């Protein structure tokens, strides 16, 4: 008779881990009134370990051991349904007595020590005793699933996972035990999920990716409460694993694999915001070849999810970036018939029309939604009210080079703003339009007004610094403003681009290359970053690298003035003069 204990009272025990082992029921979980009054026995005598040399047993002794094991497990299970503290203590002692008898009859009965470890887990706040008993069980039987799971959970909860105090020894122990569980059950989601987290925290990216792949192919677990408590994540479902795998691939520079993986997740569930956000991030970092594959994935997702507009929005964005504006326009016409009330599709159609040189039609679409309300919604969402509609109209006019109209729309939004955040958005938009119109003084005044109200507003700091840099004015002040923006958002590629360009203008070429290279890593499809990086390479005498960067910028750039600049540079063979 072989027992494969999957932790006798696992569903209940997994609710009890706190201070390393027992934990309270969270607000999101169903409260268990038994758990709330569960007494802890901490002064019980230690169960002795088996002798080094196991005795030869009679058939009767083996039978007696199994009878006592079953009796102890029966008492252990009964604890779930008891309410009286007296009954709980009594049944706990009866369970322990029976289980202890089972290992006395058969000191080599691994399942008996596992059940005793579970009982200690259930009734004692004593991790070392649980670890000792479970350790005995796996020493007697390497394939004892229940004790490996107990040990893995103990070590995981004690490892400092997701904290600054990661305990390497305990992490190694946890990895060893979860690997044992994965060996015994290759589709165990909990094991692969914990392994992926442990590998990520210890910088083992390839092993993390392997674990995530295994997790995404695992069975959907019936109980994920322990994992959710320790990691503060929502679920152990394979669908979540697929999204996590896509993100990890992206982080490790494997954008093509990330797109394929996340595209599969989008096709399966296009309503998941996290999946869509991750896929959109992958698209932003995709190479032209990757983008072609992504278009196919999104087309399939649209067929698989005919009632969801989300894949359509992603595909339109991608088609625009790939220069397929006509295809995007056709897709939007069909999509808007199916989803006439979808505001994001309306915004996209207005943008596509502007891209096609039909800005007035795009603006007319947005203006058709303006209802002339005097009171606006605080912190509005896209197209939710007149304020944001005017912001979007201003941006369309800037895109089309109609800067006077852009300023007027932004100032109308400023009139409608009714809180500080809306005022900031309106002033930033106004400044952008004013700068595009060549009214540098007014643009600076608008940004200074933002900084007067919010001195640490990163976008205002960056934009003011960049405007000054572009005009070769007050370069030290511009550098300081941009540094402040980067200090607040050190991973923002736009701010790193500004910093690198400021380094370039000040003759700090090594620093310029460093900051622009990092900006290019974070935003590989930014034409501005590639353009600036090419200028830095040319200044360093790295002519071929400069031309490669300019060519990439030219393949992405949409602004006609910048396109002409890039074409001119690619036609030159001599070094450009530092501006």
Coordinates of C-alpha atoms in Angstrom, one line a residue:
X1 CA 0.0 0.0 0.0
X2 CA 1.6 3.3 -1.1
X3 CA 0.4 6.7 0.1
X4 CA 1.0 9.8 -2.0
X5 CA 0.0 12.4 0.6
X6 CA -0.8 15.7 -1.1
X7 CA -0.7 17.3 2.3
X8 CA -3.5 15.9 4.4
X9 CA -5.1 19.1 5.5
X10 CA -3.6 21.2 2.7
X11 CA -6.6 23.3 2.0
X12 CA -6.9 24.2 5.7
X13 CA -3.2 24.3 6.5
X14 CA -2.5 26.7 3.7
X15 CA -4.7 29.3 5.5
X16 CA -2.6 29.1 8.6
X17 CA 0.9 30.2 7.7
X18 CA 2.0 33.3 9.7
X19 CA 5.4 34.5 11.0
X20 CA 7.0 32.0 8.6
X21 CA 4.4 29.3 9.0
X22 CA 0.9 30.2 10.0
X23 CA -0.8 33.2 8.4
X24 CA -4.1 34.9 8.8
X25 CA -7.0 34.8 6.4
X26 CA -6.8 37.9 4.1
X27 CA -9.6 40.2 3.5
X28 CA -10.0 38.7 0.0
X29 CA -10.5 35.2 1.3
X30 CA -13.5 33.5 2.9
X31 CA -13.0 33.8 6.7
X32 CA -12.8 30.5 8.5
X33 CA -14.3 30.8 12.0
X34 CA -12.4 27.7 13.1
X35 CA -9.0 29.3 12.2
X36 CA -9.8 32.4 14.2
X37 CA -10.0 30.4 17.4
X38 CA -7.5 27.7 16.6
X39 CA -5.3 27.1 19.7
X40 CA -1.6 26.4 19.3
X41 CA 0.1 23.7 21.3
X42 CA 3.8 24.5 21.7
X43 CA 4.9 22.4 24.6
X44 CA 4.4 18.9 23.3
X45 CA 7.2 16.4 23.7
X46 CA 9.3 15.8 20.5
X47 CA 8.5 12.8 18.4
X48 CA 11.7 10.7 18.3
X49 CA 13.5 10.0 15.0
X50 CA 13.7 6.5 13.7
X51 CA 16.8 4.4 14.6
X52 CA 19.7 4.4 12.2
X53 CA 19.1 0.7 11.5
X54 CA 15.4 0.0 10.8
X55 CA 14.1 -3.2 12.4
X56 CA 12.7 -6.1 10.5
X57 CA 8.9 -5.9 10.8
X58 CA 6.2 -8.6 10.9
X59 CA 3.2 -8.3 8.6
X60 CA 1.1 -7.7 11.8
X61 CA 3.3 -4.7 12.8
X62 CA 3.0 -3.2 9.3
X63 CA -0.8 -3.6 9.5
X64 CA -1.0 -2.0 13.0
X65 CA 1.1 0.9 11.7
X66 CA -1.2 1.6 8.8
X67 CA -4.3 1.3 11.0
X68 CA -2.9 3.9 13.4
X69 CA -1.9 6.1 10.4
X70 CA -5.5 6.1 9.1
X71 CA -6.8 6.7 12.6
X72 CA -4.5 9.7 13.1
X73 CA -5.5 11.1 9.7
X74 CA -9.1 10.7 10.5
X75 CA -8.7 12.8 13.6
X76 CA -6.6 15.3 11.7
X77 CA -9.3 15.8 9.1
X78 CA -12.0 16.1 11.8
X79 CA -10.2 19.3 13.1
X80 CA -11.5 21.2 10.1
X81 CA -15.1 20.9 11.3
X82 CA -14.7 21.5 15.0
X83 CA -15.5 24.8 16.8
X84 CA -14.8 24.1 20.4
X85 CA -11.3 24.8 21.6
X86 CA -11.5 21.8 23.9
X87 CA -12.6 19.5 21.1
X88 CA -9.8 20.8 18.9
X89 CA -7.2 20.2 21.5
X90 CA -8.6 16.8 22.3
X91 CA -8.7 15.7 18.7
X92 CA -5.3 17.1 18.0
X93 CA -3.9 15.0 20.9
X94 CA -5.7 11.9 19.7
X95 CA -4.3 12.5 16.2
X96 CA -0.8 12.9 17.5
X97 CA -1.1 9.8 19.7
X98 CA -2.3 7.6 16.9
X99 CA 0.3 8.9 14.4
X100 CA 3.1 8.5 17.0
X101 CA 2.0 4.9 17.5
X102 CA 2.1 4.4 13.7
X103 CA 5.8 5.3 13.6
X104 CA 6.5 3.3 16.7
X105 CA 5.0 0.2 15.1
X106 CA 6.9 1.0 11.8
X107 CA 9.8 3.5 12.3
X108 CA 10.3 3.4 8.5
X109 CA 6.8 4.6 7.7
X110 CA 7.5 7.9 5.9
X111 CA 3.7 8.7 5.6
X112 CA 3.5 8.7 9.4
X113 CA 6.2 11.4 9.8
X114 CA 4.5 13.4 7.0
X115 CA 1.2 13.3 8.9
X116 CA 2.9 14.3 12.1
X117 CA 4.6 17.2 10.3
X118 CA 1.2 18.2 9.0
X119 CA -0.3 18.1 12.5
X120 CA 2.6 20.2 13.8
X121 CA 1.9 22.6 10.9
X122 CA -1.7 22.7 11.9
X123 CA -1.4 23.0 15.7
X124 CA 2.1 24.4 16.5
X125 CA 4.0 27.6 15.5
X126 CA 7.2 25.6 15.4
X127 CA 8.9 25.6 12.0
X128 CA 11.9 23.7 13.1
X129 CA 9.8 20.7 14.3
X130 CA 7.8 20.7 11.1
X131 CA 11.1 20.8 9.1
X132 CA 12.6 18.0 11.2
X133 CA 9.6 15.7 10.8
X134 CA 9.2 16.3 7.1
X135 CA 12.9 15.9 6.7
X136 CA 12.7 12.4 8.3
X137 CA 9.9 11.5 5.9
X138 CA 11.8 12.5 2.8
X139 CA 15.0 10.7 4.1
X140 CA 12.9 7.5 4.5
X141 CA 11.2 8.0 1.1
X142 CA 12.6 10.5 -1.4
X143 CA 9.3 10.4 -3.3
X144 CA 7.2 11.5 -0.4
X145 CA 5.2 14.4 -2.0
X146 CA 3.5 15.7 1.1
X147 CA 6.7 16.4 3.1
X148 CA 8.5 17.9 0.1
X149 CA 5.6 20.3 -0.3
X150 CA 5.6 21.2 3.4
X151 CA 9.4 21.8 3.3
X152 CA 9.1 23.9 0.1
X153 CA 6.4 26.1 1.6
X154 CA 8.3 26.6 4.9
X155 CA 11.5 27.5 3.0
X156 CA 9.6 29.8 0.6
X157 CA 7.9 31.7 3.4
X158 CA 11.2 32.1 5.3
X159 CA 13.3 33.0 2.2
X160 CA 12.6 36.7 2.2
X161 CA 11.1 36.4 -1.3
X162 CA 10.3 39.9 -2.7
X163 CA 12.1 41.6 0.2
X164 CA 15.5 43.2 0.5
X165 CA 16.6 40.5 2.9
X166 CA 16.7 37.5 0.6
X167 CA 18.2 34.5 2.5
X168 CA 20.3 32.6 -0.1
X169 CA 20.6 29.4 2.0
X170 CA 16.8 29.3 2.5
X171 CA 16.2 30.2 -1.2
X172 CA 18.4 27.3 -2.2
X173 CA 16.5 24.9 0.1
X174 CA 13.2 26.1 -1.3
X175 CA 14.4 25.7 -4.9
X176 CA 15.6 22.1 -4.1
X177 CA 12.2 21.2 -2.6
X178 CA 10.1 22.7 -5.4
X179 CA 12.3 20.9 -7.9
X180 CA 11.5 17.7 -6.1
X181 CA 7.8 18.4 -6.3
X182 CA 8.2 19.2 -10.0
X183 CA 10.0 15.9 -10.5
X184 CA 7.1 14.0 -8.8
X185 CA 4.4 16.1 -10.6
X186 CA 5.7 17.7 -13.8
X187 CA 2.5 19.8 -14.2
X188 CA 2.4 21.2 -10.7
X189 CA 1.7 24.9 -11.1
X190 CA 2.6 25.9 -7.6
X191 CA 6.1 24.4 -7.9
X192 CA 6.9 26.1 -11.3
X193 CA 5.4 29.4 -10.1
X194 CA 7.5 29.5 -7.0
X195 CA 10.6 28.4 -8.9
X196 CA 10.1 31.2 -11.5
X197 CA 9.8 33.8 -8.6
X198 CA 12.9 32.4 -6.8
X199 CA 15.0 32.3 -10.0
X200 CA 13.9 35.9 -10.9
X201 CA 14.9 37.1 -7.4
X202 CA 18.3 35.5 -7.7
X203 CA 19.0 36.7 -11.2
X204 CA 18.8 33.3 -13.0
X205 CA 16.9 34.5 -16.0
X206 CA 17.2 31.4 -18.2
X207 CA 16.0 29.1 -15.4
X208 CA 13.2 31.6 -14.7
X209 CA 12.1 31.4 -18.4
X210 CA 12.2 27.6 -18.2
X211 CA 10.0 27.6 -15.1
X212 CA 7.5 30.0 -16.6
X213 CA 7.2 27.9 -19.7
X214 CA 6.5 24.8 -17.5
X215 CA 4.0 26.8 -15.4
X216 CA 2.1 27.9 -18.5
X217 CA 1.8 24.3 -19.5
X218 CA 0.7 23.1 -16.0
X219 CA -2.7 22.0 -14.7
X220 CA -4.9 24.6 -13.2
X221 CA -4.5 24.2 -9.4
X222 CA -7.5 23.7 -7.1
X223 CA -6.0 25.7 -4.3
X224 CA -3.6 28.6 -4.8
X225 CA -4.1 30.4 -1.4
X226 CA -0.6 29.8 -0.1
X227 CA 1.0 31.1 -3.2
X228 CA -1.2 34.2 -3.3
X229 CA -0.4 34.9 0.3
X230 CA 3.4 34.6 0.1
X231 CA 3.8 36.3 -3.3
X232 CA 0.8 38.8 -3.1
X233 CA -0.1 37.8 -6.6
X234 CA -3.6 37.1 -7.8
X235 CA -3.7 33.5 -9.1
X236 CA -1.7 30.5 -10.1
X237 CA -3.6 30.0 -13.4
X238 CA -1.6 29.0 -16.5
X239 CA -3.1 32.1 -18.3
X240 CA -1.3 34.3 -15.9
X241 CA 1.9 32.3 -16.4
X242 CA 1.8 33.0 -20.1
X243 CA 1.6 36.7 -19.5
X244 CA 4.5 36.5 -17.0
X245 CA 6.5 34.5 -19.5
X246 CA 5.9 37.1 -22.2
X247 CA 7.1 39.9 -19.8
X248 CA 10.2 37.9 -18.8
X249 CA 11.1 37.3 -22.4
X250 CA 10.7 41.0 -23.2
X251 CA 12.9 41.9 -20.2
X252 CA 15.6 39.5 -21.5
X253 CA 15.6 41.1 -24.9
X254 CA 13.7 38.2 -26.6
X255 CA 11.1 40.4 -28.3
X256 CA 10.1 38.0 -31.0
X257 CA 9.4 35.2 -28.6
X258 CA 7.6 37.7 -26.3
X259 CA 5.3 38.8 -29.1
X260 CA 4.5 35.2 -30.0
X261 CA 3.8 34.2 -26.4
X262 CA 1.8 37.3 -25.5
X263 CA 0.0 37.1 -28.9
X264 CA -1.2 33.7 -27.8
X265 CA -2.5 35.1 -24.6
X266 CA -4.3 38.0 -26.4
X267 CA -5.9 35.5 -28.7
X268 CA -7.1 33.4 -25.8
X269 CA -8.4 36.4 -23.7
X270 CA -8.3 39.8 -25.2
X271 CA -10.3 41.3 -22.3
X272 CA -7.4 41.0 -19.8
X273 CA -5.9 44.5 -19.3
X274 CA -2.6 43.1 -18.1
X275 CA -2.3 40.9 -21.2
X276 CA -3.1 43.8 -23.5
X277 CA -0.6 46.1 -21.7
X278 CA 2.2 43.6 -21.9
X279 CA 1.5 42.9 -25.6
X280 CA 1.5 46.6 -26.3
X281 CA 4.8 47.0 -24.6
X282 CA 6.2 44.2 -26.7
X283 CA 4.9 45.9 -29.8
X284 CA 6.7 49.1 -28.9
X285 CA 10.0 47.2 -28.7
X286 CA 9.4 45.0 -31.8
X287 CA 11.7 45.0 -34.8
X288 CA 10.1 45.5 -38.3
X289 CA 10.2 41.7 -38.8
X290 CA 8.7 41.1 -35.4
X291 CA 5.9 43.6 -36.2
X292 CA 5.0 41.5 -39.3
X293 CA 4.5 38.5 -37.1
X294 CA 2.5 40.5 -34.6
X295 CA 0.1 41.7 -37.3
X296 CA -0.6 38.1 -38.1
X297 CA -1.1 37.3 -34.4
X298 CA -3.5 40.2 -34.0
X299 CA -5.5 39.3 -37.1
X300 CA -6.0 35.8 -35.6
X301 CA -7.0 37.4 -32.2
X302 CA -9.6 39.5 -34.0
X303 CA -11.1 36.4 -35.6
X304 CA -11.0 34.5 -32.2
X305 CA -12.6 37.4 -30.3
X306 CA -15.1 39.0 -32.6
X307 CA -16.9 40.8 -29.8
X308 CA -13.8 42.5 -28.4
X309 CA -12.5 45.8 -29.8
X310 CA -9.1 45.6 -28.0
X311 CA -7.2 43.5 -30.6
X312 CA -8.5 45.9 -33.3
X313 CA -7.1 48.9 -31.4
X314 CA -3.7 47.2 -31.1
X315 CA -3.6 46.2 -34.7
X316 CA -4.5 49.7 -35.9
X317 CA -1.7 51.1 -33.7
X318 CA 0.7 48.6 -35.2
X319 CA -0.4 49.2 -38.8
X320 CA 0.1 53.0 -38.3
X321 CA 3.6 52.4 -36.9
X322 CA 4.4 50.1 -39.8
X323 CA 3.3 52.7 -42.4
X324 CA 0.1 50.8 -43.4
X325 CA -2.1 53.8 -42.8
X326 CA -4.6 52.8 -45.6
X327 CA -5.0 49.3 -44.1
X328 CA -5.5 50.9 -40.7
X329 CA -8.2 53.2 -42.1
X330 CA -10.1 50.3 -43.7
X331 CA -9.9 48.2 -40.6
X332 CA -11.2 51.2 -38.5
X333 CA -14.2 51.7 -40.8
X334 CA -15.3 48.1 -40.4
X335 CA -14.5 48.2 -36.6
X336 CA -16.5 51.4 -36.0
X337 CA -19.5 49.8 -37.6
X338 CA -19.3 46.9 -35.2
X339 CA -18.4 49.0 -32.1
X340 CA -20.0 52.4 -32.8
X341 CA -19.7 53.5 -29.1
X342 CA -16.1 52.6 -28.6
X343 CA -14.3 55.8 -27.8
X344 CA -10.8 54.5 -28.3
X345 CA -11.7 53.4 -31.8
X346 CA -13.0 56.9 -32.4
X347 CA -9.7 58.4 -31.2
X348 CA -7.7 56.0 -33.4
X349 CA -9.8 56.9 -36.5
X350 CA -9.2 60.6 -35.9
X351 CA -5.5 59.9 -35.7
X352 CA -5.4 57.8 -38.8
X353 CA -7.3 60.5 -40.8
X354 CA -4.7 63.1 -39.6
X355 CA -1.9 60.7 -40.6
X356 CA -3.5 60.6 -44.1
X357 CA -3.5 64.4 -44.3
X358 CA -7.2 64.8 -43.4
X359 CA -6.9 66.5 -40.1
X360 CA -10.1 68.4 -40.4
X361 CA -12.1 65.2 -40.8
X362 CA -10.3 63.7 -37.7
X363 CA -11.0 66.8 -35.7
X364 CA -14.6 66.8 -36.8
X365 CA -15.1 63.3 -35.5
X366 CA -13.8 64.4 -32.0
X367 CA -15.8 67.6 -32.0
X368 CA -19.0 65.6 -32.8
X369 CA -18.7 64.3 -29.2
X370 CA -18.3 67.7 -27.5
X371 CA -21.5 68.5 -25.5
X372 CA -20.5 71.9 -24.3
X373 CA -20.6 71.0 -20.6
X374 CA -19.3 73.8 -18.4
X375 CA -18.5 71.3 -15.5
X376 CA -15.8 68.8 -16.4
X377 CA -15.0 65.4 -14.7
X378 CA -11.9 65.5 -12.5
X379 CA -9.0 63.5 -13.8
X380 CA -10.8 62.5 -17.0
X381 CA -10.3 59.3 -19.0
X382 CA -9.8 59.4 -22.8
X383 CA -12.7 61.1 -24.6
X384 CA -14.7 61.2 -21.4
X385 CA -15.6 64.8 -21.6
X386 CA -15.0 68.1 -23.4
X387 CA -11.7 68.8 -21.7
X388 CA -10.0 65.7 -23.0
X389 CA -11.5 66.1 -26.4
X390 CA -9.9 69.5 -26.7
X391 CA -6.6 68.0 -25.5
X392 CA -6.7 65.4 -28.3
X393 CA -7.7 67.9 -30.9
X394 CA -4.7 70.0 -30.0
X395 CA -2.4 67.1 -30.4
X396 CA -3.9 66.3 -33.8
X397 CA -3.3 69.8 -35.0
X398 CA 0.3 69.7 -33.8
X399 CA 0.7 66.4 -35.7
X400 CA -0.6 68.2 -38.8
X401 CA 1.5 71.3 -38.3
X402 CA -1.6 73.5 -37.6
X403 CA 0.0 75.0 -34.6
X404 CA -2.3 78.1 -34.2
X405 CA -5.3 75.8 -34.1
X406 CA -3.5 73.5 -31.7
X407 CA -2.9 76.4 -29.3
X408 CA -6.5 77.5 -29.5
X409 CA -7.7 73.9 -28.6
X410 CA -5.3 73.6 -25.7
X411 CA -6.3 76.9 -24.3
X412 CA -10.0 75.9 -24.6
X413 CA -9.1 72.8 -22.5
X414 CA -7.3 75.1 -20.0
X415 CA -10.6 77.1 -19.6
X416 CA -12.4 73.8 -18.9
X417 CA -9.9 72.5 -16.4
X418 CA -11.4 72.3 -12.9
X419 CA -8.6 70.8 -10.8
X420 CA -4.8 71.0 -10.6
X421 CA -4.1 67.8 -12.5
X422 CA -6.3 68.9 -15.4
X423 CA -4.6 72.4 -15.4
X424 CA -1.2 70.7 -15.6
X425 CA -2.3 68.6 -18.6
X426 CA -3.7 71.6 -20.4
X427 CA -0.6 73.7 -19.7
X428 CA 1.8 71.0 -20.9
X429 CA -0.3 70.6 -24.1
X430 CA -0.4 74.4 -24.6
X431 CA 3.4 74.6 -24.2
X432 CA 4.0 71.8 -26.8
X433 CA 1.8 73.7 -29.3
X434 CA 3.4 77.0 -28.5
X435 CA 6.9 75.6 -29.0
X436 CA 5.8 74.0 -32.3
X437 CA 4.5 77.4 -33.4
X438 CA 7.9 79.0 -32.6
X439 CA 6.5 81.0 -29.7
X440 CA 9.3 79.9 -27.4
X441 CA 8.7 82.6 -24.8
X442 CA 5.1 81.6 -24.3
X443 CA 6.0 77.9 -24.2
X444 CA 8.5 78.6 -21.4
X445 CA 6.0 80.7 -19.5
X446 CA 3.4 77.8 -19.6
X447 CA 5.9 75.3 -18.3
X448 CA 7.1 77.7 -15.6
X449 CA 3.5 78.0 -14.5
X450 CA 3.3 74.2 -14.1
X451 CA 6.5 74.2 -12.1
X452 CA 5.3 77.0 -9.9
X453 CA 2.3 74.8 -8.9
X454 CA 4.2 71.5 -9.0
X455 CA 8.0 72.0 -8.7
X456 CA 8.7 68.3 -9.2
X457 CA 6.5 67.7 -12.2
X458 CA 8.8 65.5 -14.3
X459 CA 7.4 66.2 -17.7
X460 CA 7.4 69.9 -17.3
X461 CA 11.1 69.7 -16.1
X462 CA 12.1 67.6 -19.0
X463 CA 10.2 69.6 -21.6
X464 CA 11.5 73.0 -20.4
X465 CA 15.0 71.6 -20.3
X466 CA 14.7 70.1 -23.8
X467 CA 13.2 73.3 -25.3
X468 CA 16.2 75.3 -23.9
X469 CA 18.6 72.7 -25.3
X470 CA 17.1 72.8 -28.7
X471 CA 17.5 76.6 -28.8
X472 CA 21.0 76.4 -27.3
X473 CA 19.9 78.7 -24.5
X474 CA 21.0 78.5 -20.8
X475 CA 22.5 75.0 -21.3
X476 CA 23.6 74.5 -17.7
X477 CA 20.1 75.3 -16.4
X478 CA 18.6 73.1 -19.1
X479 CA 20.9 70.2 -18.0
X480 CA 19.8 70.7 -14.4
X481 CA 16.1 70.6 -15.2
X482 CA 16.5 67.4 -17.3
X483 CA 18.6 65.8 -14.5
X484 CA 15.7 66.5 -12.1
X485 CA 13.3 64.8 -14.4
X486 CA 15.5 61.7 -14.8
X487 CA 16.0 61.6 -11.0
X488 CA 12.2 61.2 -10.7
X489 CA 11.7 58.7 -13.5
X490 CA 15.1 57.1 -14.2
X491 CA 13.7 54.6 -16.7
X492 CA 11.8 57.0 -18.8
X493 CA 13.4 56.8 -22.3
X494 CA 12.2 60.3 -23.3
X495 CA 13.9 61.9 -20.3
X496 CA 17.1 59.8 -20.9
X497 CA 17.1 61.0 -24.6
X498 CA 16.9 64.6 -23.4
X499 CA 19.7 64.0 -21.0
X500 CA 21.9 62.4 -23.7
X501 CA 21.2 65.2 -26.1
X502 CA 22.0 67.8 -23.4
X503 CA 25.3 65.9 -22.8
X504 CA 26.0 66.1 -26.5
X505 CA 25.3 69.8 -26.7
X506 CA 27.7 70.4 -23.8
X507 CA 30.5 68.3 -25.3
X508 CA 30.0 65.4 -22.9
X509 CA 30.2 62.8 -25.6
X510 CA 30.9 59.7 -23.5
X511 CA 28.0 60.5 -21.2
X512 CA 25.8 61.3 -24.2
X513 CA 26.5 57.8 -25.7
X514 CA 25.8 56.1 -22.4
X515 CA 22.4 57.9 -21.8
X516 CA 21.2 57.6 -25.4
X517 CA 22.2 53.9 -25.6
X518 CA 20.1 53.3 -22.6
X519 CA 17.2 55.3 -24.1
X520 CA 17.5 53.2 -27.3
X521 CA 17.4 50.0 -25.2
X522 CA 14.2 51.2 -23.5
X523 CA 12.6 52.6 -26.6
X524 CA 14.1 50.9 -29.7
X525 CA 11.5 52.3 -32.0
X526 CA 12.0 56.0 -31.1
X527 CA 13.1 57.9 -34.2
X528 CA 14.3 60.8 -32.1
X529 CA 16.6 58.6 -30.0
X530 CA 18.1 56.9 -33.0
X531 CA 18.6 60.3 -34.7
X532 CA 20.4 61.7 -31.7
X533 CA 22.5 58.5 -31.2
X534 CA 23.6 58.7 -34.8
X535 CA 24.8 62.3 -34.3
X536 CA 26.8 61.1 -31.2
X537 CA 28.4 58.3 -33.2
X538 CA 29.3 60.7 -36.0
X539 CA 31.0 63.0 -33.5
X540 CA 33.0 60.1 -32.2
X541 CA 34.1 59.2 -35.7
X542 CA 32.0 56.0 -35.7
X543 CA 30.7 56.7 -39.2
X544 CA 29.1 53.3 -40.0
X545 CA 27.3 53.1 -36.6
X546 CA 26.1 56.7 -37.2
X547 CA 24.7 55.8 -40.6
X548 CA 23.0 52.6 -39.1
X549 CA 21.3 54.7 -36.4
X550 CA 20.2 57.3 -38.9
X551 CA 18.8 54.7 -41.3
X552 CA 16.8 53.2 -38.5
X553 CA 15.5 56.6 -37.5
X554 CA 14.5 57.3 -41.1
X555 CA 12.6 54.0 -41.3
X556 CA 10.5 55.1 -38.3
X557 CA 10.3 58.9 -38.6
X558 CA 7.0 60.4 -39.6
X559 CA 7.8 64.1 -39.4
X560 CA 8.7 65.4 -42.9
X561 CA 11.2 68.0 -41.6
X562 CA 13.0 65.4 -39.6
X563 CA 12.9 63.0 -42.6
X564 CA 14.7 65.6 -44.8
X565 CA 17.3 66.2 -42.1
X566 CA 18.0 62.4 -41.9
X567 CA 18.2 62.1 -45.7
X568 CA 20.7 65.0 -45.8
X569 CA 22.9 63.4 -43.2
X570 CA 22.9 60.1 -44.9
X571 CA 24.0 61.9 -48.1
X572 CA 27.1 63.4 -46.3
X573 CA 30.4 61.7 -45.7
X574 CA 32.1 64.3 -43.5
X575 CA 31.5 64.7 -39.8
X576 CA 28.7 66.9 -38.7
X577 CA 29.6 69.9 -36.7
X578 CA 28.6 69.8 -33.1
X579 CA 25.6 72.1 -32.7

